[in-house]
Short mmCIF file of C-alpha atoms and ligand atoms in Angstrom, two decimals:
data_model
loop_
_atom_site.label_atom_id
_atom_site.label_comp_id
_atom_site.label_asym_id
_atom_site.label_seq_id
_atom_site.Cartn_x
_atom_site.Cartn_y
_atom_site.Cartn_z
CA MET A 762 -5.82 1.87 -42.76
CA PHE A 763 -3.18 4.45 -43.54
CA GLY A 764 -2.17 2.40 -46.57
CA LEU A 765 -2.94 4.93 -49.30
CA LYS A 766 -1.07 7.73 -47.59
CA ARG A 767 1.83 5.45 -46.78
CA LYS A 768 2.30 4.27 -50.37
CA ASN A 769 3.48 7.74 -51.35
CA LYS A 770 5.90 7.94 -48.47
CA GLU A 771 9.53 7.00 -48.66
CA MET A 772 10.42 3.88 -46.63
CA ILE A 773 12.57 5.02 -43.70
CA LEU A 774 13.99 2.50 -41.24
CA ASP A 775 16.72 4.64 -39.61
CA ASN A 776 15.19 4.64 -36.17
CA ILE A 777 14.10 1.17 -35.13
CA PRO A 778 11.73 1.23 -32.14
CA ASN A 779 13.29 -0.64 -29.22
CA HIS A 780 10.01 -1.99 -27.89
CA ILE A 781 7.04 -2.81 -30.11
CA GLY A 782 3.70 -3.93 -28.70
CA ILE A 783 1.34 -5.83 -30.98
CA ILE A 784 -2.38 -6.41 -30.55
CA MET A 785 -2.70 -9.42 -32.85
CA ASP A 786 -6.30 -9.07 -33.94
CA GLY A 787 -8.32 -10.59 -36.76
CA ASN A 788 -7.49 -14.30 -36.56
CA GLY A 789 -11.17 -15.25 -36.45
CA ARG A 790 -12.07 -13.09 -39.44
CA TRP A 791 -9.11 -14.44 -41.41
CA ALA A 792 -10.42 -17.98 -40.91
CA LYS A 793 -14.01 -17.00 -41.67
CA LYS A 794 -12.96 -15.48 -44.99
CA ARG A 795 -11.54 -18.90 -45.88
CA LEU A 796 -14.61 -20.76 -44.56
CA GLN A 797 -12.45 -22.38 -41.91
CA PRO A 798 -13.08 -22.74 -38.15
CA ARG A 799 -11.79 -19.82 -36.02
CA ILE A 800 -9.08 -21.95 -34.50
CA MET A 801 -7.39 -22.21 -37.90
CA GLY A 802 -7.01 -18.45 -37.73
CA HIS A 803 -5.19 -18.76 -34.41
CA LYS A 804 -2.91 -21.40 -35.91
CA ALA A 805 -2.11 -19.12 -38.84
CA GLY A 806 -1.65 -16.32 -36.31
CA MET A 807 0.99 -18.34 -34.56
CA ASP A 808 2.87 -18.86 -37.86
CA ALA A 809 2.74 -15.11 -38.48
CA LEU A 810 4.05 -14.45 -34.98
CA GLN A 811 7.02 -16.72 -35.53
CA LYS A 812 8.02 -15.01 -38.79
CA VAL A 813 7.44 -11.48 -37.51
CA THR A 814 9.50 -12.20 -34.38
CA ILE A 815 12.50 -13.30 -36.44
CA ASP A 816 12.14 -10.36 -38.82
CA ALA A 817 11.85 -7.94 -35.89
CA SER A 818 14.93 -9.42 -34.31
CA LYS A 819 16.89 -9.02 -37.56
CA LEU A 820 15.81 -5.38 -37.75
CA GLY A 821 17.20 -4.77 -34.26
CA VAL A 822 13.99 -4.56 -32.22
CA LYS A 823 14.81 -5.29 -28.57
CA VAL A 824 11.40 -6.24 -27.14
CA LEU A 825 8.21 -7.46 -28.80
CA THR A 826 5.23 -7.65 -26.45
CA VAL A 827 2.35 -9.55 -28.02
CA TYR A 828 -1.21 -9.63 -26.71
CA ALA A 829 -1.94 -13.35 -26.98
CA PHE A 830 -4.82 -13.65 -24.49
CA SER A 831 -6.54 -11.00 -22.42
CA THR A 832 -8.35 -11.48 -19.11
CA GLU A 833 -11.54 -10.74 -21.10
CA ASN A 834 -10.91 -13.58 -23.58
CA TRP A 835 -12.16 -16.21 -21.07
CA SER A 836 -15.69 -15.31 -22.13
CA ARG A 837 -15.12 -16.92 -25.55
CA PRO A 838 -16.61 -20.36 -26.29
CA GLU A 839 -14.98 -23.02 -24.13
CA ASP A 840 -13.48 -25.00 -27.02
CA GLU A 841 -11.86 -21.89 -28.51
CA VAL A 842 -10.33 -20.97 -25.13
CA ALA A 843 -9.09 -24.56 -24.75
CA PHE A 844 -7.51 -24.37 -28.20
CA ILE A 845 -5.77 -21.05 -27.53
CA MET A 846 -4.43 -22.46 -24.26
CA LYS A 847 -2.87 -25.34 -26.18
CA LEU A 848 -1.01 -22.96 -28.49
CA PRO A 849 1.91 -22.40 -26.12
CA VAL A 850 2.33 -26.18 -25.90
CA GLU A 851 2.61 -26.43 -29.69
CA PHE A 852 4.63 -23.24 -29.76
CA PHE A 853 7.23 -24.72 -27.50
CA ASP A 854 7.63 -27.95 -29.48
CA LYS A 855 7.54 -26.55 -32.95
CA TYR A 856 8.66 -22.93 -32.80
CA VAL A 857 10.93 -22.29 -29.83
CA PRO A 858 13.95 -24.19 -31.23
CA GLU A 859 14.15 -21.79 -34.19
CA LEU A 860 13.65 -18.77 -31.94
CA ASP A 861 16.34 -20.09 -29.65
CA LYS A 862 18.72 -20.37 -32.61
CA ASN A 863 17.98 -16.72 -33.35
CA ASN A 864 18.99 -15.78 -29.78
CA VAL A 865 15.38 -14.84 -28.86
CA ARG A 866 14.46 -14.83 -25.19
CA ILE A 867 10.86 -15.66 -24.20
CA GLN A 868 9.22 -13.88 -21.27
CA MET A 869 5.64 -13.46 -20.14
CA ILE A 870 3.39 -11.00 -18.37
CA GLY A 871 -0.08 -11.81 -17.09
CA ASP A 872 -1.85 -13.67 -14.32
CA ARG A 873 -0.43 -17.19 -14.18
CA HIS A 874 -3.05 -18.47 -11.74
CA ARG A 875 -5.88 -19.26 -14.09
CA LEU A 876 -3.71 -20.82 -16.82
CA PRO A 877 -4.00 -24.61 -17.29
CA LYS A 878 -1.11 -26.63 -15.89
CA ASP A 879 0.27 -27.84 -19.22
CA THR A 880 0.06 -24.34 -20.73
CA LEU A 881 2.14 -23.04 -17.83
CA ALA A 882 4.57 -25.92 -18.06
CA ALA A 883 5.15 -25.30 -21.79
CA LEU A 884 5.63 -21.62 -21.16
CA ASP A 885 8.02 -22.17 -18.27
CA ASN A 886 10.03 -24.55 -20.44
CA ALA A 887 10.34 -21.87 -23.10
CA LEU A 888 11.29 -19.26 -20.48
CA GLU A 889 13.92 -21.56 -19.02
CA LYS A 890 15.33 -22.77 -22.34
CA THR A 891 15.84 -19.23 -23.64
CA ARG A 892 16.78 -17.58 -20.33
CA HIS A 893 20.40 -16.92 -21.33
CA ASN A 894 19.66 -15.56 -24.79
CA SER A 895 20.67 -11.95 -25.26
CA GLY A 896 18.71 -11.06 -28.41
CA LEU A 897 15.13 -9.89 -28.85
CA VAL A 898 12.77 -10.51 -25.92
CA LEU A 899 9.47 -12.02 -27.08
CA ASN A 900 7.18 -11.05 -24.24
CA PHE A 901 3.83 -12.87 -24.22
CA ALA A 902 0.92 -11.05 -22.60
CA LEU A 903 -1.07 -14.11 -21.61
CA ASN A 904 -4.12 -13.81 -19.37
CA TYR A 905 -3.06 -10.18 -19.14
CA GLY A 906 -5.27 -7.24 -18.20
CA GLY A 907 -3.80 -3.79 -17.79
CA ARG A 908 -6.16 -2.46 -15.15
CA ALA A 909 -5.79 -5.64 -13.10
CA GLU A 910 -2.02 -5.14 -13.25
CA ILE A 911 -2.38 -1.62 -11.88
CA VAL A 912 -4.82 -2.75 -9.15
CA GLU A 913 -2.35 -5.39 -8.00
CA THR A 914 0.48 -2.85 -7.89
CA VAL A 915 -1.63 -0.35 -5.92
CA ARG A 916 -2.47 -3.10 -3.41
CA GLU A 917 1.21 -3.92 -2.94
CA LEU A 918 2.12 -0.26 -2.48
CA ALA A 919 -0.72 0.22 0.03
CA GLN A 920 0.53 -2.79 1.97
CA ASP A 921 4.08 -1.37 1.98
CA VAL A 922 2.75 1.91 3.38
CA LEU A 923 0.73 0.05 6.04
CA ASP A 924 3.84 -1.90 7.01
CA ALA A 925 5.80 1.37 7.20
CA ARG A 926 8.20 0.28 4.43
CA LEU A 927 7.15 3.13 2.16
CA ASN A 928 6.19 6.79 2.53
CA PRO A 929 3.32 7.87 0.26
CA GLY A 930 5.47 10.87 -0.72
CA ASP A 931 8.10 8.53 -2.14
CA ILE A 932 5.71 7.02 -4.68
CA THR A 933 6.93 8.17 -8.09
CA GLU A 934 6.25 7.18 -11.68
CA ASP A 935 9.54 5.34 -11.72
CA LEU A 936 8.63 3.41 -8.57
CA ILE A 937 5.32 2.36 -10.10
CA SER A 938 7.01 1.34 -13.38
CA GLY A 939 9.37 -0.75 -11.29
CA ARG A 940 6.47 -2.64 -9.70
CA LEU A 941 4.52 -3.46 -12.86
CA MET A 942 5.01 -6.81 -14.62
CA THR A 943 6.97 -5.07 -17.37
CA SER A 944 9.68 -4.30 -14.78
CA ARG A 945 11.10 -7.74 -15.69
CA LEU A 946 11.99 -6.37 -19.10
CA PRO A 947 15.33 -4.64 -19.69
CA TYR A 948 15.14 -1.32 -17.79
CA LEU A 949 15.43 0.97 -20.83
CA TYR A 950 12.81 -0.90 -22.83
CA ARG A 951 9.93 -1.33 -20.40
CA ASP A 952 7.51 0.86 -22.33
CA PRO A 953 6.57 0.29 -25.98
CA ASP A 954 7.75 2.96 -28.42
CA LEU A 955 5.28 1.73 -30.99
CA VAL A 956 2.01 -0.19 -30.66
CA ILE A 957 0.59 -1.96 -33.70
CA ARG A 958 -3.01 -3.18 -33.88
CA THR A 959 -4.12 -5.23 -36.83
CA SER A 960 -7.59 -5.84 -38.33
CA GLY A 961 -8.86 -2.28 -38.41
CA GLU A 962 -10.04 -2.00 -34.79
CA LEU A 963 -9.15 1.34 -33.22
CA ARG A 964 -8.95 0.43 -29.54
CA THR A 965 -6.25 -0.42 -27.01
CA SER A 966 -8.36 -3.03 -25.15
CA ASN A 967 -6.65 -2.91 -21.75
CA PHE A 968 -3.20 -3.53 -23.30
CA LEU A 969 -0.45 -1.97 -21.15
CA PRO A 970 -2.45 1.17 -20.22
CA TRP A 971 0.33 2.60 -18.02
CA GLN A 972 3.18 1.69 -20.35
CA ILE A 973 1.72 3.11 -23.58
CA ALA A 974 1.25 6.65 -22.27
CA TYR A 975 3.83 8.00 -24.75
CA SER A 976 3.73 5.27 -27.42
CA GLU A 977 3.06 5.93 -31.07
CA PHE A 978 0.13 3.98 -32.51
CA TYR A 979 -0.13 2.26 -35.85
CA PHE A 980 -3.42 0.76 -36.99
CA THR A 981 -3.72 -1.37 -40.08
CA ASP A 982 -6.64 -3.11 -41.77
CA ARG A 983 -4.50 -6.18 -42.39
CA LEU A 984 -5.65 -9.23 -40.41
CA TRP A 985 -3.00 -10.64 -38.05
CA PRO A 986 -2.27 -13.89 -40.00
CA ASP A 987 -1.52 -11.70 -43.07
CA PHE A 988 0.91 -9.49 -41.17
CA ASP A 989 4.53 -10.13 -42.19
CA GLY A 990 8.02 -8.66 -42.28
CA GLN A 991 7.10 -6.20 -45.02
CA ALA A 992 4.07 -5.00 -43.04
CA LEU A 993 6.32 -4.60 -40.01
CA LYS A 994 8.72 -2.46 -42.03
CA GLU A 995 5.82 -0.31 -43.21
CA ALA A 996 4.74 0.23 -39.59
CA ILE A 997 8.30 1.12 -38.57
CA SER A 998 8.66 3.46 -41.52
CA ASP A 999 5.41 5.21 -40.54
CA TYR A 1000 6.84 5.58 -37.03
CA ASN A 1001 9.99 7.10 -38.54
CA HIS A 1002 7.92 9.77 -40.24
CA ARG A 1003 6.68 11.03 -36.90
CA HIS A 1004 8.36 13.28 -34.38
CA ARG A 1005 8.28 12.07 -30.81
CA ARG A 1006 8.29 15.02 -28.42
CA PHE A 1007 7.16 13.43 -25.11
CA GLY A 1008 5.00 16.50 -24.50
CA GLY A 1009 7.86 18.94 -25.13
CA LEU A 1010 8.62 20.97 -28.26
C1 FPP B 2203 -7.42 -12.14 -31.74
O1 FPP B 2203 -8.11 -12.49 -32.90
C2 FPP B 2203 -6.45 -13.17 -31.38
C3 FPP B 2203 -6.42 -13.88 -30.21
C4 FPP B 2203 -7.37 -13.69 -29.10
C5 FPP B 2203 -5.41 -14.93 -30.00
C6 FPP B 2203 -4.08 -14.58 -30.54
C7 FPP B 2203 -3.14 -15.70 -30.42
C8 FPP B 2203 -2.18 -15.96 -31.33
C9 FPP B 2203 -1.92 -15.16 -32.56
C10 FPP B 2203 -1.25 -17.07 -31.11
C11 FPP B 2203 -0.36 -16.74 -29.99
C12 FPP B 2203 0.56 -17.76 -29.72
C13 FPP B 2203 0.77 -18.32 -28.49
C14 FPP B 2203 1.91 -19.23 -28.36
C15 FPP B 2203 -0.07 -18.05 -27.30
P1 FPP B 2203 -9.68 -12.69 -32.81
O2 FPP B 2203 -9.95 -14.12 -32.48
O3 FPP B 2203 -10.26 -11.70 -31.86
O4 FPP B 2203 -10.10 -12.39 -34.28
P2 FPP B 2203 -11.49 -11.73 -34.73
O5 FPP B 2203 -11.54 -10.36 -34.09
O6 FPP B 2203 -11.37 -11.67 -36.22
O7 FPP B 2203 -12.59 -12.63 -34.26
#
């Protein structure tokens, strides 16, 4: 999307964003262009995710949060949903060993309740197997919805006030950040510095609405399965050309 402008810009990778969020969009269109069923796009998307994760880890990124399935995605055709839910199972068998070797730790955010049992089991295996790794955190947003996350947090805070464990006056931004699902991430890296969305859509689609308040955004026309290490560097370079002021001067 910003490709033409970017081509004339020098590649700068001095400042690597600690936390990158990715809305991996365009799998279906990638498959359609090749006259393949949509699920082949998700498979190719998983390959891209594996490569990008390792490249990001080599660049020094600390957290990669990827939007793998939103609470709205349940409205897709049943067989597509079933296929996406099987991806973590395949991911664990085929991909996690290499990630583990690269010191990657897997985590997840999202509502576990509606996930099929074997999807959860595969995910929990990956979480457990990589629990002691100290490298990049690959954080899956799976059955995740940002507003639902905030609603849940507000309910918990209201209950704490009712039970006289909390004074409304003590509710701060930091307290709320500490109650969201991203509070399981390393403290300094809870909020994305950079959010990338592929496939040319210019929306945030309920992805981490609280956490992206000060994030930089990078939109590209590239479809997710075509996104690679070079595309990641281009996004990071674009980020390096910006000045982050957090509302100040
Ligand atoms: C959006 O493309 C993509 C998804 C809803 C699924 C993304 C999942 C992966 C890339 C694999 C993740 C891996 C694991 C282990 C869960 P789309 O289907 O909306 O594409 P379209 O907009 O072109 O139709």
